[in-house]
Coordinates of C-alpha atoms in Angstrom, one line a residue:
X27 CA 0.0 0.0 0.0
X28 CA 1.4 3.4 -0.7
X29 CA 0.7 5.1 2.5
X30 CA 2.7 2.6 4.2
X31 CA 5.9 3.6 2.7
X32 CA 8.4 5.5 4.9
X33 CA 8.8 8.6 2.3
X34 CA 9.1 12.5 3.7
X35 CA 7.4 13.5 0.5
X36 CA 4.5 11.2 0.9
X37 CA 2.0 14.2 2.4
X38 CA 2.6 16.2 -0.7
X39 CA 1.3 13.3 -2.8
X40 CA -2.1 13.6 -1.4
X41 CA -2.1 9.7 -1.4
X42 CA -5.7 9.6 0.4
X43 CA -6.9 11.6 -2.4
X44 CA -4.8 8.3 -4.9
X45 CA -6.3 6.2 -2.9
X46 CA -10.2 7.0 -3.0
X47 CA -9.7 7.6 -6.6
X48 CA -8.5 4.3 -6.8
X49 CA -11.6 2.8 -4.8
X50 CA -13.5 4.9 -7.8
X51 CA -12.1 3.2 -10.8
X52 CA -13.0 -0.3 -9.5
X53 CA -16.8 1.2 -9.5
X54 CA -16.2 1.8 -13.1
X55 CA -16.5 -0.8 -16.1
X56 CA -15.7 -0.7 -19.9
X57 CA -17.9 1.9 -22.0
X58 CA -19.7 1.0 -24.8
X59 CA -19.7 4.0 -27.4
X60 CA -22.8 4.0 -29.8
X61 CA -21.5 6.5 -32.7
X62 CA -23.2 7.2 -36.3
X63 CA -25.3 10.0 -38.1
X64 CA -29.0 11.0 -36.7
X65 CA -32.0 8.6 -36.9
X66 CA -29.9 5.8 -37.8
X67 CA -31.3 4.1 -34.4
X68 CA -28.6 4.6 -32.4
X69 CA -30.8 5.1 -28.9
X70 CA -33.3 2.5 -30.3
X71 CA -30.9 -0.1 -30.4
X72 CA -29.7 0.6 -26.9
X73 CA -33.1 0.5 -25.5
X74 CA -33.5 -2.9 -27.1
X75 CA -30.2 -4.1 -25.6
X76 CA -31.5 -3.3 -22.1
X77 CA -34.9 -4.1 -22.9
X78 CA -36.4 -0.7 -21.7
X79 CA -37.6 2.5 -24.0
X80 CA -35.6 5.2 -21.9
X81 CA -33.5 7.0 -24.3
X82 CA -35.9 9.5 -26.4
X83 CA -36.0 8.4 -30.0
X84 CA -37.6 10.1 -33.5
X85 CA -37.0 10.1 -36.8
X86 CA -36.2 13.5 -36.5
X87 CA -32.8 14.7 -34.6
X88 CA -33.9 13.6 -30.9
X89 CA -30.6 13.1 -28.6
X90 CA -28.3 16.3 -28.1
X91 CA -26.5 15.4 -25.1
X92 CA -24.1 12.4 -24.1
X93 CA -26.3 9.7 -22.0
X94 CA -24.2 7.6 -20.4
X95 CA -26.4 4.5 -18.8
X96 CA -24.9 2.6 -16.0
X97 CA -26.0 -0.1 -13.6
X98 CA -29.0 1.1 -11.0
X99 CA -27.0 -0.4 -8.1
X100 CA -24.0 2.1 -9.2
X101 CA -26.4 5.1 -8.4
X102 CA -25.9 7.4 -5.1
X103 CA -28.2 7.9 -2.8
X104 CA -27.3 11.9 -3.1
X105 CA -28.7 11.7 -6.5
X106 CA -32.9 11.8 -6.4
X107 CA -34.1 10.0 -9.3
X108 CA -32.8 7.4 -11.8
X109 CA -31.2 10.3 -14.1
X110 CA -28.4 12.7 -13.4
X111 CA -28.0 16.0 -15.6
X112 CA -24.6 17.3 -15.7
X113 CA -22.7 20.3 -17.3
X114 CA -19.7 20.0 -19.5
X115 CA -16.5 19.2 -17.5
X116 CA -18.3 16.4 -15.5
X117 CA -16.4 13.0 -15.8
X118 CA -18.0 9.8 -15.1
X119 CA -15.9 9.3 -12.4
X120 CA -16.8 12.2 -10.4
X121 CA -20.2 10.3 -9.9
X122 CA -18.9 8.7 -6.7
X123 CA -17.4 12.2 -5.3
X124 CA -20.3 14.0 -3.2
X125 CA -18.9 17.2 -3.9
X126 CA -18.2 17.2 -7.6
X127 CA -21.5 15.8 -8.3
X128 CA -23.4 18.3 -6.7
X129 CA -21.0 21.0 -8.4
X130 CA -21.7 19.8 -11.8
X131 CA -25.2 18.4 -11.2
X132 CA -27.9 20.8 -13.3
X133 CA -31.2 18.6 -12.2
X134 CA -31.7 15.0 -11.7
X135 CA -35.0 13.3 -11.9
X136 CA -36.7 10.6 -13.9
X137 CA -36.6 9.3 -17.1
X138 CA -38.4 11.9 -18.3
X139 CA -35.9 15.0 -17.5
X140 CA -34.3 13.3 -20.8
X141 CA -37.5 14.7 -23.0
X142 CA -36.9 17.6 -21.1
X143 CA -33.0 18.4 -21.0
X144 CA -31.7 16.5 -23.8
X145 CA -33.4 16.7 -26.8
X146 CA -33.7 18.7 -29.9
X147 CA -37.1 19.4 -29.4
X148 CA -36.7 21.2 -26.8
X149 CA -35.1 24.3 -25.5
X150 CA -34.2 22.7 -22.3
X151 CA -30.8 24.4 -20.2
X152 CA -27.9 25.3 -22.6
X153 CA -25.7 23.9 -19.9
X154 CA -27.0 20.6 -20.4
X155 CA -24.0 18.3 -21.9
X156 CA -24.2 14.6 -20.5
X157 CA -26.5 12.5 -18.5
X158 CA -26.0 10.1 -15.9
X159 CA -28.8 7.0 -16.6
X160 CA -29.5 4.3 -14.0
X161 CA -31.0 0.8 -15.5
X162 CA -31.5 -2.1 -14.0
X163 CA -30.3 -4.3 -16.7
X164 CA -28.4 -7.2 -16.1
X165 CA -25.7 -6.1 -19.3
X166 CA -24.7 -2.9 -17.5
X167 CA -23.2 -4.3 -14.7
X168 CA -20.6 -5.4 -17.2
X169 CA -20.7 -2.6 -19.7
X170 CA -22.0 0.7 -20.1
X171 CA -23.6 2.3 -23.3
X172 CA -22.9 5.6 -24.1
X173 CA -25.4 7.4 -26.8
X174 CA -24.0 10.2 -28.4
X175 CA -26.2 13.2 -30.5
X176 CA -26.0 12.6 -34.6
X177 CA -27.0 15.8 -36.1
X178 CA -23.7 15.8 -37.7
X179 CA -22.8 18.5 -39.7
X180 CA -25.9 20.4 -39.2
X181 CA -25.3 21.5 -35.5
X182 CA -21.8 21.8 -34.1
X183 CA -23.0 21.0 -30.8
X184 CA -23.9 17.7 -31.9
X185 CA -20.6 17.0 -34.0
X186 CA -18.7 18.3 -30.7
X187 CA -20.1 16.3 -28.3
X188 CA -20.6 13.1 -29.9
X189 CA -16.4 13.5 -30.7
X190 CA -15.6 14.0 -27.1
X191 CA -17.7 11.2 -26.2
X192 CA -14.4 9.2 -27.1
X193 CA -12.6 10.2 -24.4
X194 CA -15.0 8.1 -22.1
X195 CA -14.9 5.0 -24.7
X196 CA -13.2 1.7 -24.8
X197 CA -15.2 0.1 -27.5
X198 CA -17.4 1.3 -30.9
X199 CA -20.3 0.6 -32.0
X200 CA -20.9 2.6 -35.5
X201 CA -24.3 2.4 -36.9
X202 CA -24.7 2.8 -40.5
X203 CA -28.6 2.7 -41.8
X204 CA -29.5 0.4 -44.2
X205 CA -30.0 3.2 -47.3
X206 CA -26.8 4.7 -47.9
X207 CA -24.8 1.8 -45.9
X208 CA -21.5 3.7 -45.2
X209 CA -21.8 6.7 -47.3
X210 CA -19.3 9.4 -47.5
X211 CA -20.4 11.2 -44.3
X212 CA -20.4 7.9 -42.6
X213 CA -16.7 7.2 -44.0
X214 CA -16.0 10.6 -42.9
X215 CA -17.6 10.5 -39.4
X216 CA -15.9 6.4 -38.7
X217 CA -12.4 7.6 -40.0
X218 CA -12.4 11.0 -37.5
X219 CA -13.5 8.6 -34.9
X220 CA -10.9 6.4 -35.1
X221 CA -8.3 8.8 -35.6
X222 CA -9.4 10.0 -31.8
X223 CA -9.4 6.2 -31.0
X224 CA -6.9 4.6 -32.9
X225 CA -6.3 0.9 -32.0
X226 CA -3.8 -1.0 -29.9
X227 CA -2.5 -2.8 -32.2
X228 CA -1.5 -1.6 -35.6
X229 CA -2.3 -4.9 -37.9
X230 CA -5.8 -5.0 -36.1
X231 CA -7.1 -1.7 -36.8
X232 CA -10.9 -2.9 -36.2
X233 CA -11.1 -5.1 -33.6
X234 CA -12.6 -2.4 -31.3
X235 CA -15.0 -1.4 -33.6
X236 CA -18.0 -3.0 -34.6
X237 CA -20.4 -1.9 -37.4
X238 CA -23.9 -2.3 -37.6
X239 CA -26.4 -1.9 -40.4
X240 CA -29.8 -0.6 -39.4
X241 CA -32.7 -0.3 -40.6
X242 CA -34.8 1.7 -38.1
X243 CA -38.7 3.0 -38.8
X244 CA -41.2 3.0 -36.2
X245 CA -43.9 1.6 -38.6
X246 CA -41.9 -1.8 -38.6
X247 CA -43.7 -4.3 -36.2
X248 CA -42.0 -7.4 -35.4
X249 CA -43.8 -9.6 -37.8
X250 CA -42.3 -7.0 -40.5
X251 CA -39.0 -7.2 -39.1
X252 CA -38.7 -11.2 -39.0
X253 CA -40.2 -11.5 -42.9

């Protein structure tokens, strides 16, 4: 243990501070980074992966924050609600600090602050930049998803923040709709993302990517998607 070490310098270290940092990784586990252009059913296929309609979803650009869903049992008990609303400069880890939370925390709530905070639709607060989501879903306490805004291009918001949502991601999933599978934008979008995220190894340059076609429409009923 690094306290126990017999060093005059140790008190300048701060190794207390090391130490419940430390104690915060372990809370943490691998994220999941859903990336592609809007309405390509990005949120949608996260909500089907936990089995719960959470995430707003339209075919019109719907997500404009980061949401990063976690485990329910990973929640505080100084957050009220299952979602956290933070401003920009709020780091995942910083959930388990009292102090930071509360200095970064905008509103939490339920499920339903996420209509209210982080969508297109609405005006919401301009501070808004990523939300703290608490499932109980078996998956997450292994992973956690985050969804990032694709109104690419169109709103530099969107093309900002879904970009720094690689500096919380160990993994990508890029979603590429059916029509147009991969277009130029796409190409463009995957090849800035893994410039930000380049692999470990140099003659596996894709084995932390996966890419998924989609075909998203909310007039498809399961029959229709089985046929």
């Amino acid at each position: 243990v690094l306290s126990d070490l017999p060093h005059w310098y140790q008190k300048t270290l701060q190794l207390d501070n090391f130490q419940a940092f430390e104690c915060n990784v372990k809370n943490m586990k691998p994220i999941i980074g859903f990336f592609g252009s809007l309405s390509v059913g990005k949120s949608t296929l996260i909500n089907t992966i936990v089995g719960k309609n959470i995430l707003p979803t339209s075919p019109l650009p719907a997500t404009k924050i980061l949401n990063l869903l976690t485990h329910a049992d990973n929640k505080p008990s100084y957050i009220n609600g299952s979602v956290g609303i933070f401003k920009k400069e709020f780091k995942p880890i910083m959930l388990f600090d009292q102090t930071l939370t509360q200095e970064y925390l905008i509103e939490a709530g339920d499920y339903s602050i996420l209509n209210k905070l982080g969508v297109h639709w609405e005006i919401g607060n301009q501070d808004a930049y990523i939300a703290m989501i608490f499932v109980d879903a078996e998956i997450l306490r292994h992973v956690w998803f985050l969804d990032t805004p694709g109104n690419l291009g169109n709103d530099t918001n969107d093309t900002e923040r879904s970009l720094e949502g690689l500096k919380y991601t160990d993994a990508i999933v890029f979603v590429s709709s059916q029509l147009n599978f991969l277009k130029s934008s796409d190409l463009g979008l995957l090849t800035q993302i893994l410039r930000s995220n380049p692999p470990l190894f140099k003659d596996k340059p894709l084995d932390h990517v996966l890419i998924i076609q989609s075909h998203c429409h909310s007039e498809i009923g399961n029959s229709d998607a089985n046929t």
